[in-house]
Amino acid sequence: MLAAVAGQVYALERIPELAREAQSRLRRLGIYNAAIKCFDGTYGWNEFAPYRAILVAAAAPEAPKPLIDQLAPAAA
């Protein structure tokens, strides 16, 4: 869904089988502006930062600092 409205989507999945299946499904659907990496999402994906937005689909007592650090400054 995000790939339909965003220029590029980077997603992290910590479970290898789910990451592989997600990447395979994206390709089968002809979606090439989204990438999946198998990694612990609390560290983010610094390689492509800064991000305009970060969505998290897991519970945590507070937002992990690496994710906050990878956000672009808010536009005025």
XYZ file of C-alpha atoms in Angstrom:
76
model
C 0.000 0.000 0.000
C 2.769 2.456 0.887
C 4.603 1.690 -2.335
C 1.589 3.003 -4.257
C 1.830 6.465 -2.655
C 5.517 6.842 -1.739
C 8.540 7.266 -3.957
C 10.523 4.580 -2.135
C 9.695 2.271 0.776
C 12.225 0.510 3.007
C 10.917 -2.163 5.355
C 12.597 -4.173 8.072
C 11.460 -7.621 9.193
C 13.269 -9.580 11.877
C 11.950 -13.028 10.857
C 13.924 -14.317 7.843
C 11.092 -16.373 6.311
C 8.705 -13.412 6.443
C 11.290 -11.060 4.929
C 11.957 -13.459 2.038
C 8.261 -14.020 1.371
C 7.503 -10.297 1.478
C 10.297 -9.468 -0.992
C 9.192 -12.288 -3.288
C 5.569 -11.141 -3.165
C 6.537 -7.557 -3.997
C 8.406 -8.727 -7.099
C 5.541 -10.993 -8.196
C 3.229 -7.985 -7.943
C 5.629 -5.885 -10.027
C 6.479 -3.553 -7.156
C 10.056 -2.329 -7.439
C 10.057 0.801 -5.285
C 9.971 -1.182 -2.030
C 12.781 -3.143 -0.394
C 12.716 -5.569 2.537
C 15.696 -6.227 4.788
C 15.917 -8.910 7.457
C 17.113 -7.001 10.510
C 16.079 -5.796 13.959
C 13.801 -2.833 13.253
C 14.689 -1.010 16.465
C 17.957 0.015 14.792
C 16.293 1.331 11.651
C 17.964 1.294 8.237
C 20.549 4.060 8.455
C 21.871 3.544 4.917
C 18.958 5.456 3.350
C 18.251 7.985 6.132
C 17.013 10.597 6.649
C 13.376 9.542 6.231
C 10.357 11.828 5.976
C 8.314 9.302 7.954
C 8.846 6.051 9.835
C 6.011 3.631 10.579
C 6.393 1.049 13.327
C 4.094 -1.956 13.682
C 5.399 -3.247 16.999
C 4.797 -2.256 20.595
C 7.532 -0.545 22.607
C 7.494 1.606 25.719
C 9.009 4.462 23.692
C 10.290 5.132 20.189
C 13.806 3.708 19.732
C 16.445 6.472 19.549
C 17.977 5.168 16.286
C 14.616 5.642 14.565
C 14.233 9.178 15.888
C 17.791 9.962 14.764
C 17.005 8.739 11.223
C 14.056 11.109 10.740
C 14.524 14.178 8.598
C 13.899 17.525 10.304
C 10.259 18.606 10.075
C 9.471 21.027 7.274
C 8.505 24.499 8.479
